[in-house]
Coordinates of C-alpha atoms in Angstrom, one line a residue:
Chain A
X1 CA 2.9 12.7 42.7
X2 CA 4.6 11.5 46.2
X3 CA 7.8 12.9 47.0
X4 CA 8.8 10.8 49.7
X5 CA 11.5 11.8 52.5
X6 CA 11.9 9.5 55.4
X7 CA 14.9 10.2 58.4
X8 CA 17.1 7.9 56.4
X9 CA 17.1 9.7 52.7
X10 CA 16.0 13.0 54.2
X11 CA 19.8 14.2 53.2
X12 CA 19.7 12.8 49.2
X13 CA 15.7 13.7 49.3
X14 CA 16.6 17.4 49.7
X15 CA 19.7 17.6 47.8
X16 CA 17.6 15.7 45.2
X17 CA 15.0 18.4 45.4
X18 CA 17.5 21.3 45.4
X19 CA 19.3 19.7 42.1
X20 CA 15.9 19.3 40.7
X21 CA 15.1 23.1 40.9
X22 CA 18.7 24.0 39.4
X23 CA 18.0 21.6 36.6
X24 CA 14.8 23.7 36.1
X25 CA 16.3 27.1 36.6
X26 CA 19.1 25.3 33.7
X27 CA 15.9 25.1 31.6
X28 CA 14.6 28.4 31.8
X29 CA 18.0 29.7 31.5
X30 CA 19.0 27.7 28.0
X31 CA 15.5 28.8 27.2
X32 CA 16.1 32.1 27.6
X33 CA 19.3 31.8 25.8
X34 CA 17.4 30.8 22.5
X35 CA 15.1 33.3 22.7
X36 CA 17.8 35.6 22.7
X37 CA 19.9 34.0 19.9
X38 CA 17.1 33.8 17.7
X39 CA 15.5 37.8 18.5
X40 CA 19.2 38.6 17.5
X41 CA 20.1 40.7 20.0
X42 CA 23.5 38.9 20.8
X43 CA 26.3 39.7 19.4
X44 CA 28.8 36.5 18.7
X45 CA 30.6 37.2 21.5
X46 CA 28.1 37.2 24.0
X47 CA 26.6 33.9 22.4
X48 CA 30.0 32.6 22.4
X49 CA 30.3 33.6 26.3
X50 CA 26.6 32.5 27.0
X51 CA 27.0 28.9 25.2
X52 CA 30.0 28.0 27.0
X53 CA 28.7 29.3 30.6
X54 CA 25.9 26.8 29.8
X55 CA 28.3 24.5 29.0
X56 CA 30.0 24.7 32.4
X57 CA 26.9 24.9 34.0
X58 CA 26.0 21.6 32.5
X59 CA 29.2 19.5 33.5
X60 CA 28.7 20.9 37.5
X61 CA 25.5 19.8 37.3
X62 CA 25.9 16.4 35.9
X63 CA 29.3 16.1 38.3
X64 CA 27.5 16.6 41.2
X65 CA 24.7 14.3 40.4
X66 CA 27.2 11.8 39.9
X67 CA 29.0 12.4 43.1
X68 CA 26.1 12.4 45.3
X69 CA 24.3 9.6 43.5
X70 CA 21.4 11.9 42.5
X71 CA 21.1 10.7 39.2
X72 CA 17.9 8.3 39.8
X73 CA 16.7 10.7 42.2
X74 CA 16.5 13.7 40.3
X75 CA 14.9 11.7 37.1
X76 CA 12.3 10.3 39.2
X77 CA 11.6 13.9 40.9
X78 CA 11.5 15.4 37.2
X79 CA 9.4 12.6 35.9
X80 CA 6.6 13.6 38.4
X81 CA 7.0 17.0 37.8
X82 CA 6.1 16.5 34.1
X83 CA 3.8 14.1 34.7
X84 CA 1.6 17.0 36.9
X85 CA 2.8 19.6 34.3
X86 CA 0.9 17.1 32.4
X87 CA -2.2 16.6 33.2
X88 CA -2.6 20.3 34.0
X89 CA -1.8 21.6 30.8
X90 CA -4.3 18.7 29.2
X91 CA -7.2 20.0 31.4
X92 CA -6.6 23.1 29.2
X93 CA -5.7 21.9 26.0
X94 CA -7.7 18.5 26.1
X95 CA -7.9 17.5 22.3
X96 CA -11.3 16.7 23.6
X97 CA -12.4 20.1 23.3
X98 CA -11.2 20.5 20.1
X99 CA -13.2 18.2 18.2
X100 CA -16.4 18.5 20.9
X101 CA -16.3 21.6 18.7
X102 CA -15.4 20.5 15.6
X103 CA -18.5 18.3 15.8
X104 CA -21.1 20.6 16.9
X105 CA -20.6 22.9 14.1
X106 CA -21.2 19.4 11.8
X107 CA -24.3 19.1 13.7
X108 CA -25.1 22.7 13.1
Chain B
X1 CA -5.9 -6.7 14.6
X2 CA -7.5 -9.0 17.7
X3 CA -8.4 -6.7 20.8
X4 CA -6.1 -7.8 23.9
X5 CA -9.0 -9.9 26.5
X6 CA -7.2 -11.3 28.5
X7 CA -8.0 -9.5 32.1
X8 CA -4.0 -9.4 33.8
X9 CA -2.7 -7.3 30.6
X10 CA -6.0 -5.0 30.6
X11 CA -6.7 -4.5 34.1
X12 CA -5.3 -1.3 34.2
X13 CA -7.7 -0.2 31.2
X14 CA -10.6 -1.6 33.4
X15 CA -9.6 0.3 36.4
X16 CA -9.8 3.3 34.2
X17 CA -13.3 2.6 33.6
X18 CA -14.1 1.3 36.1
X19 CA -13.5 3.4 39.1
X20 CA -14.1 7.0 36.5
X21 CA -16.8 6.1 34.1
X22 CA -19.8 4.0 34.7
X23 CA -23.4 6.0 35.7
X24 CA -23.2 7.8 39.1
X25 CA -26.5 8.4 40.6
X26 CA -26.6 11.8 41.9
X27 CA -29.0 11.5 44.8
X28 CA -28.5 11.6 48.6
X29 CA -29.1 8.0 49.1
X30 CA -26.1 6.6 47.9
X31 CA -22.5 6.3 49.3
X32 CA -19.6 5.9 47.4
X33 CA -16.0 5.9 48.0
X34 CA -14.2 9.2 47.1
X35 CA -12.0 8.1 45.1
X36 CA -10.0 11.3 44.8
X37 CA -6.2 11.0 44.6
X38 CA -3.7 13.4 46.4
X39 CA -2.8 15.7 44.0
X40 CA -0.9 18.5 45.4
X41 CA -2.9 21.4 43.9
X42 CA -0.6 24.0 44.8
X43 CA 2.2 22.5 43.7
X44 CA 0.4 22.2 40.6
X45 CA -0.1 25.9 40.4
X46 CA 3.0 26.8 41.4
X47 CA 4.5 24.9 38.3
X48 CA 1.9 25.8 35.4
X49 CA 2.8 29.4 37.0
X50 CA 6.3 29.2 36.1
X51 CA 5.4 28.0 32.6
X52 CA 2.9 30.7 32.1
X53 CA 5.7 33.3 33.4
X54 CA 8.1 31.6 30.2
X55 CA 5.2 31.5 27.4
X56 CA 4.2 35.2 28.1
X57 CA 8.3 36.2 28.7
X58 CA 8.2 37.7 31.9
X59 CA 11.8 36.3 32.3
X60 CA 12.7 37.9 29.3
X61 CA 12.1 41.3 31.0
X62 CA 14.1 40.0 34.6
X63 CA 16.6 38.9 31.5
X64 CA 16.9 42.4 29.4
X65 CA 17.7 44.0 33.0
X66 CA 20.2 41.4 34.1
X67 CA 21.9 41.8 30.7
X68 CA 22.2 45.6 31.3
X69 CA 23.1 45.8 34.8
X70 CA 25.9 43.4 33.4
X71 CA 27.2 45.7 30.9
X72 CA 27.2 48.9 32.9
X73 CA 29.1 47.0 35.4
X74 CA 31.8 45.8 33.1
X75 CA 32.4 42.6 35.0
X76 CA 33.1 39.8 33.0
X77 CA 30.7 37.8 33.9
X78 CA 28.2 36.2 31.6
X79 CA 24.9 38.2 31.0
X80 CA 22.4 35.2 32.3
Chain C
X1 CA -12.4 -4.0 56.2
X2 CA -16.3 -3.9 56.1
X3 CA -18.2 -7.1 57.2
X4 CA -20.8 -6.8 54.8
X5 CA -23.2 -9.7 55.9
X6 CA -23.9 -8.5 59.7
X7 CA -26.3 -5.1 58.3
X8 CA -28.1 -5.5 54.8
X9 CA -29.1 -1.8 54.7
X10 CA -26.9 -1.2 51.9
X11 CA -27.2 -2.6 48.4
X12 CA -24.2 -2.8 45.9
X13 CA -25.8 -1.5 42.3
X14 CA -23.9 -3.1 39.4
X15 CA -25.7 -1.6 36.5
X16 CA -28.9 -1.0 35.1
X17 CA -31.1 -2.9 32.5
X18 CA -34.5 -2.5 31.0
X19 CA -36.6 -6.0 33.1
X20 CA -40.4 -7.0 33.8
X21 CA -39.1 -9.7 35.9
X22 CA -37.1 -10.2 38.8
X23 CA -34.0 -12.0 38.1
X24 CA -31.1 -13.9 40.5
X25 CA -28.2 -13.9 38.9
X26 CA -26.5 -16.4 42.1
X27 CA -23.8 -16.3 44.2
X28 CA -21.5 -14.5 41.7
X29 CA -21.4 -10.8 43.5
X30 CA -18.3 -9.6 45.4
X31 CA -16.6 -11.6 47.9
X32 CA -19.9 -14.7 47.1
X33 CA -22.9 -12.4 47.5
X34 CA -26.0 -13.3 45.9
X35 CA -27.1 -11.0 43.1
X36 CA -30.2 -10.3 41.7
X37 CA -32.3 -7.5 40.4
X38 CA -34.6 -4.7 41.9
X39 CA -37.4 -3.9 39.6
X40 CA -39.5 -0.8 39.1
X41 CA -41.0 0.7 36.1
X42 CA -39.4 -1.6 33.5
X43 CA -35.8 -0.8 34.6
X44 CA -33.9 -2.5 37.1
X45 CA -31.3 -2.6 39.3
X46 CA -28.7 -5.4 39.6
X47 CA -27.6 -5.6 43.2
X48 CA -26.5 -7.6 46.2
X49 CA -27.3 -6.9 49.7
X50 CA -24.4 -5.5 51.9
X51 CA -24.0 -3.0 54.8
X52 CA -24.5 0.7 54.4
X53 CA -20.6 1.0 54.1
X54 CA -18.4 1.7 50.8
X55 CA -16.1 -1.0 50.1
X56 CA -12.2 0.1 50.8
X57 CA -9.1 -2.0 51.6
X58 CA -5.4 -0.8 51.3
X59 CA -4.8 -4.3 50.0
X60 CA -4.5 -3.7 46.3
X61 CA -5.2 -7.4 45.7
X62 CA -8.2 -6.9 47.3
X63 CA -9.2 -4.0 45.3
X64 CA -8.4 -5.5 42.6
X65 CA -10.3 -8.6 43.2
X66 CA -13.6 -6.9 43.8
X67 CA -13.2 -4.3 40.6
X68 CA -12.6 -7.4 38.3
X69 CA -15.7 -9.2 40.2
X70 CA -18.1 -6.2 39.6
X71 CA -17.0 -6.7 35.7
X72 CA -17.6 -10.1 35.7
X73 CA -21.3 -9.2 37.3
X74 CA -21.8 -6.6 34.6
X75 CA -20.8 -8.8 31.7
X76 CA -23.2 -11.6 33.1
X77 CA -25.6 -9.0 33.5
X78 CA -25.6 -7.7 29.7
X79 CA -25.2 -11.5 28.8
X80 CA -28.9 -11.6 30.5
X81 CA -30.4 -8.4 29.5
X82 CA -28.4 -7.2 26.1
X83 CA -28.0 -3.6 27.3
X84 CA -26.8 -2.2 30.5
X85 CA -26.1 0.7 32.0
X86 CA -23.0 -0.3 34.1
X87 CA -22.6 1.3 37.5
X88 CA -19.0 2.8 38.4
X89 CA -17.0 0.7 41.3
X90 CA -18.6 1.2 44.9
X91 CA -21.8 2.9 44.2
X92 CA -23.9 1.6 47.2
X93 CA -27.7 2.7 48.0
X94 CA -28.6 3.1 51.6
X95 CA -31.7 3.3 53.8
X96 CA -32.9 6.6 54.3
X97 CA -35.7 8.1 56.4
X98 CA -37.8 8.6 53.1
X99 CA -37.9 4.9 52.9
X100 CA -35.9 1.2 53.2
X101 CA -32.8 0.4 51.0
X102 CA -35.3 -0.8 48.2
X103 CA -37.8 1.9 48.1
X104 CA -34.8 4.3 47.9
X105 CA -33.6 2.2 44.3
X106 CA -36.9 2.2 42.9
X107 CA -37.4 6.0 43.5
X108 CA -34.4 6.1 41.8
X109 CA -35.0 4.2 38.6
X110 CA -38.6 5.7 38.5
X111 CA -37.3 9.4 39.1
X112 CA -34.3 9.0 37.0
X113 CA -36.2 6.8 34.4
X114 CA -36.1 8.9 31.3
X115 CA -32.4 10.0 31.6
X116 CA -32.1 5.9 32.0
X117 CA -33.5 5.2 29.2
X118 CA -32.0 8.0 27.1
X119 CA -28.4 6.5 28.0
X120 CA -29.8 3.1 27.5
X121 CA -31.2 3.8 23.8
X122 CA -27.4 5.5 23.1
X123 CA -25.5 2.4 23.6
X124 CA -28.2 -0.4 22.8
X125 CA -26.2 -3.4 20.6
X126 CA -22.7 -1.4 21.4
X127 CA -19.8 -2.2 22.9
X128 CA -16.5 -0.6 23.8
X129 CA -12.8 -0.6 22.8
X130 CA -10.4 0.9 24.3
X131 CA -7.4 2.4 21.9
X132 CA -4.3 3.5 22.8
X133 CA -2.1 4.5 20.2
X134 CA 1.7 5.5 21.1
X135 CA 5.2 5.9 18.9
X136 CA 8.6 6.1 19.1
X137 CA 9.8 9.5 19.1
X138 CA 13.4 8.7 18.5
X139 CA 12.7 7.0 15.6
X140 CA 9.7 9.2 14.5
X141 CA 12.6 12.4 15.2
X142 CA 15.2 10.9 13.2
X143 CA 12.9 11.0 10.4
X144 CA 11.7 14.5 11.4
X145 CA 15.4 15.7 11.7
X146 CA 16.0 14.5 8.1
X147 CA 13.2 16.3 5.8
X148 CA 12.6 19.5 7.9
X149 CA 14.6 22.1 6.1
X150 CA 15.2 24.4 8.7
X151 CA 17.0 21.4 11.1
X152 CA 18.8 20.6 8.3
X153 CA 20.3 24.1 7.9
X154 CA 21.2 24.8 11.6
X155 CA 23.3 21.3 11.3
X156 CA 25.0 22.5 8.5
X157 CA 25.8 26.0 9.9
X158 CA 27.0 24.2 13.3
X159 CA 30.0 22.5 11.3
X160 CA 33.2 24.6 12.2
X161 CA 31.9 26.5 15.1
X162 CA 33.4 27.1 18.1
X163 CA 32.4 25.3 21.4
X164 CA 30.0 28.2 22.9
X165 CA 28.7 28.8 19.3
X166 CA 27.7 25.8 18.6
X167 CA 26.2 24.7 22.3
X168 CA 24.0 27.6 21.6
X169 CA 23.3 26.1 17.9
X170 CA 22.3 22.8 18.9
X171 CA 20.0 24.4 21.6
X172 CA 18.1 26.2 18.7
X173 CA 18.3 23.2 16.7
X174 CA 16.9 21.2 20.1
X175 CA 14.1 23.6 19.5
X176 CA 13.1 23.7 16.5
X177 CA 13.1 19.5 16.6
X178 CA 10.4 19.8 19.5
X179 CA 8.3 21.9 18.1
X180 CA 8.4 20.1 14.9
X181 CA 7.7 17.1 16.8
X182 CA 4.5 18.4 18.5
X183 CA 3.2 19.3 15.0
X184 CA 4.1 15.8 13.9
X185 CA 2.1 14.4 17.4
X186 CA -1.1 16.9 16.4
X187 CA -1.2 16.2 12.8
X188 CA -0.7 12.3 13.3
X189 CA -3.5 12.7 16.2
X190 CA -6.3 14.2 13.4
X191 CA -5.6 11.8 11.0
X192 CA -5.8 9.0 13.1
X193 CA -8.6 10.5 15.2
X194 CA -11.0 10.7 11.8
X195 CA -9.7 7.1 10.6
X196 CA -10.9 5.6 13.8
X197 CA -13.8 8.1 13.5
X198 CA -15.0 7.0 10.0
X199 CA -15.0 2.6 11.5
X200 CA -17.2 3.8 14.9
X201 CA -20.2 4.8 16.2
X202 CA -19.2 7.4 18.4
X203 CA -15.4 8.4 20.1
X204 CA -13.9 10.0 23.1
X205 CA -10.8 11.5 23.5
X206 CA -9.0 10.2 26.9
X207 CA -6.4 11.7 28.6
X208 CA -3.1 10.3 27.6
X209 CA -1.0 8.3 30.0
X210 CA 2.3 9.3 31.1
X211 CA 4.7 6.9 32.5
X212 CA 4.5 4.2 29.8
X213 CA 6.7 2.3 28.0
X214 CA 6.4 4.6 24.9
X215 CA 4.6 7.8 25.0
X216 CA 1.5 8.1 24.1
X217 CA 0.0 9.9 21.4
X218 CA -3.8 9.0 21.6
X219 CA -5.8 7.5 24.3
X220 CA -9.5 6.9 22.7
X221 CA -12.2 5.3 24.0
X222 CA -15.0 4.1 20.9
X223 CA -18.6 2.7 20.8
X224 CA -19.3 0.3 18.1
X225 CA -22.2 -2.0 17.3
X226 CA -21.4 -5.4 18.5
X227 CA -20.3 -7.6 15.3
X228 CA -19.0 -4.1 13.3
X229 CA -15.1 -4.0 15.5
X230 CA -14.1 -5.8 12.4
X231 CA -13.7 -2.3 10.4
X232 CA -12.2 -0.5 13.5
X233 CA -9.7 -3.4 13.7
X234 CA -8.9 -3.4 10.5
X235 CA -7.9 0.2 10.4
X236 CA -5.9 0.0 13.4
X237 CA -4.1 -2.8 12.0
X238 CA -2.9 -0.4 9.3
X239 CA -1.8 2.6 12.0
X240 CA -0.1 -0.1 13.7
X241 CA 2.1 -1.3 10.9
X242 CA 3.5 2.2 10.3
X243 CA 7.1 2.7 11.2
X244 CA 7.2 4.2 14.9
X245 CA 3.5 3.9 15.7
X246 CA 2.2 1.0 18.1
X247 CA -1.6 0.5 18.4
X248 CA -2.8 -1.6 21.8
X249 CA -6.1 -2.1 21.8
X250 CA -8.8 -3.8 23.9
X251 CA -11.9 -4.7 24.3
X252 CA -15.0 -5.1 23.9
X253 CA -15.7 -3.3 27.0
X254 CA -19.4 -2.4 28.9
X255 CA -19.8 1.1 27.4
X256 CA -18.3 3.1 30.8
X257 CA -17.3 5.8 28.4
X258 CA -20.6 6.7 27.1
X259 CA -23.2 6.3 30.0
X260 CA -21.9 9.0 32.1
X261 CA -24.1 12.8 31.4
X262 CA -22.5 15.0 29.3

């Protein structure tokens, strides 16, 4: 993956890049959240509260996308995040493995 | 089903092949081109880091304590 | 770019074929260079001469050109011998001081000559097809969303909740979707896998590729005699007529997958 910044996008590159980490940060947060909800250790009122600071979180996200015309930007950025998230977790989990295995003890 | 032939619509599965398969002789005679992209490895890490950090809940912990310095403060903010 | 025809102490291996005789293939090598065959030990190697350089160019037309060339070389090549080992893109032998261009290839086949052979024997009368098998996850989730009971029950406790309550709902439910979509991915990926298994020879699993159109579940790579694909196509017919699932497939290919060492 190439993130590329030249003088004239260097502004949108960064903001892009900055959105893109609070988008992640969103993530771990509403990840977090769920964890939470489903270990039962909020009460209604705090899942209340949590759910609709996630809620505001989203719409000042997405608002500022909009404003700033980030909305391709930070896609593209996320897209070759996942796309290296990717291939990294496949070099540990490569299917491949699994039946390389799987067919040795057939041989066996 | 017919396999797709024709070389425009399969050039990318070629290329696959073609420049990471096929025999490579392993002998100091030969010179190939290193055909290695530009992976940024350490960004790489850095990522599959943060996942590992979720999976095993070392958040969680950062989150318990977040949680509880929220309380004891009785702000109303949200505990996240 | 290289000018190949000023210093011929390079030569440009294509593949590898069992030969008594020496062969010329004609001006059919990349960019017009003659190709013929370098013989030792009843293997040989299917080359043309070129400089001791490997062959690069930022034009992707270029590239493009010469990795579509070197397939047309091989396929001539295995239309000659049967069988051949084909050589990845830009493998180039050089001179050395042990000895010229062409000592150094028939060192090689003579050295390497059994583990030649070996991969020879492996894919003798086989070809390759390439199978890509991808789906439609919105459709494949609206089904999932629709049988799994415990989706089912988060939408119905959602109904008359407040706005926090049921954001932090449809997050769970979000949740529980995925993962019951990655079980749908793994279980659809065995069955398939031991369909396609029981029509070939032998099967790798590829990596994936991101970045399609659709994403994809399966990227398989499958050595089957020549004249058999007719099973393998016939069961990929089937995958591909199921609801959500799209089968590409292509071929028959010089067996890249299966010549490399394990």
């Amino acid at each position: 993956m190439a993130i590329e910044i030249d003088e004239g996008n260097l502004k949108q590159g960064l903001l892009g890049l900055v959105i893109t980490l609070v988008e992640i940060i969103q993530d771990a947060l509403r990840h977090q959240a769920v964890r939470r909800m489903e270990g039962g250790s909020l009460t209604e009122a705090e899942m209340e509260r949590l759910g609709e600071a996630l809620i505001e979180l989203d719409s000042a996200v997405a608002q500022i996308k909009e404003e700033m015309g980030l909305v391709e930007t930070v896609k593209n950025i996320r897209g070759g995040l996942d796309g290296v998230v990717n291939e990294l977790i496949d070099d540990f989990i490569n299917p491949q493995k699994l039946f390389a295995a799987a067919d040795r003890e057939r041989l066996n | 089903m017919e396999p797709t032939r024709d070389i425009h619509g399969t050039l990318s599965d070629l290329l696959d092949r073609i420049l990471d398969k096929g025999v490579i002789i392993n002998a100091d005679v030969i010179i190939t081109l290193a055909g290695i992209p530009l992976i940024a490895v350490s960004l790489k890490a850095a990522v599959a880091g943060m996942e590992t950090m979720l999976e095993y809940g070392v958040m969680a912990e950062w989150d318990e304590r977040t949680r509880a310095d929220a309380r004891e403060s009785r702000k109303q903010t949200v505990p996240v | 770019m290289n000018n190949h025809n000023e210093h011929k102490h390079g030569r440009y291996v294509y593949c590898v074929a069992e030969s008594v005789e020496t062969i010329n293939l004609g001006a059919i090598g990349l960019d017009g260079n003659e190709v013929y065959s370098v013989l030792a030990d009843g293997l040989c190697a299917v080359v043309h001469d070129c400089s001791a350089e490997a062959y690069a160019s930022e034009d992707e037309q270029t590239l493009h050109r010469w990795v579509i060339n070197h397939q047309d070389v091989v396929k001539a090549a295995s239309e000659r011998f049967g069988t051949v080992l084909p050589m990845r893109f830009d493998t180039i032998v050089q001179d050395t001081e042990k000895g010229s261009v062409n000592d150094n290839i028939r060192r090689w086949l003579t050295e390497d000559g059994g583990s030649l052979r070996s991969r020879l024997d492996r894919i003798r009368g086989k070809e390759e097809y390439g199978v890509q098998i991808s789906w439609d996850p919105k459709r494949i989730a609206e089904t999932v969303s629709s049988t799994d009971p415990e989706i089912k029950q988060v939408e119905e406790e959602i109904r008359g909740k407040s706005k926090g309550l049921s954001y932090m709902y449809r997050l769970r439910q979000d949740k529980l979707l995925k993962s019951a979509m990655e079980k749908e991915a793994e279980d659809r990926f065995k069955d398939f896998y031991h369909r396609i298994e029981g029509c070939v020879d032998e099967i790798k699993v590829e990596r994936t590729k991101t970045g399609e159109e659709r994403p994809m579940l399966a990227n398989l790579s499958c050595l089957v005699l020549r004249e058999q694909s007719a099973y393998l196509a016939k069961e990929l017919e089937k995958i591909n007529s199921m609801s959500g699932f799209f089968v590409r497939f292509t071929g028959p290919w010089p067996p890249y997958s299966f010549v490399g060492v394990e």
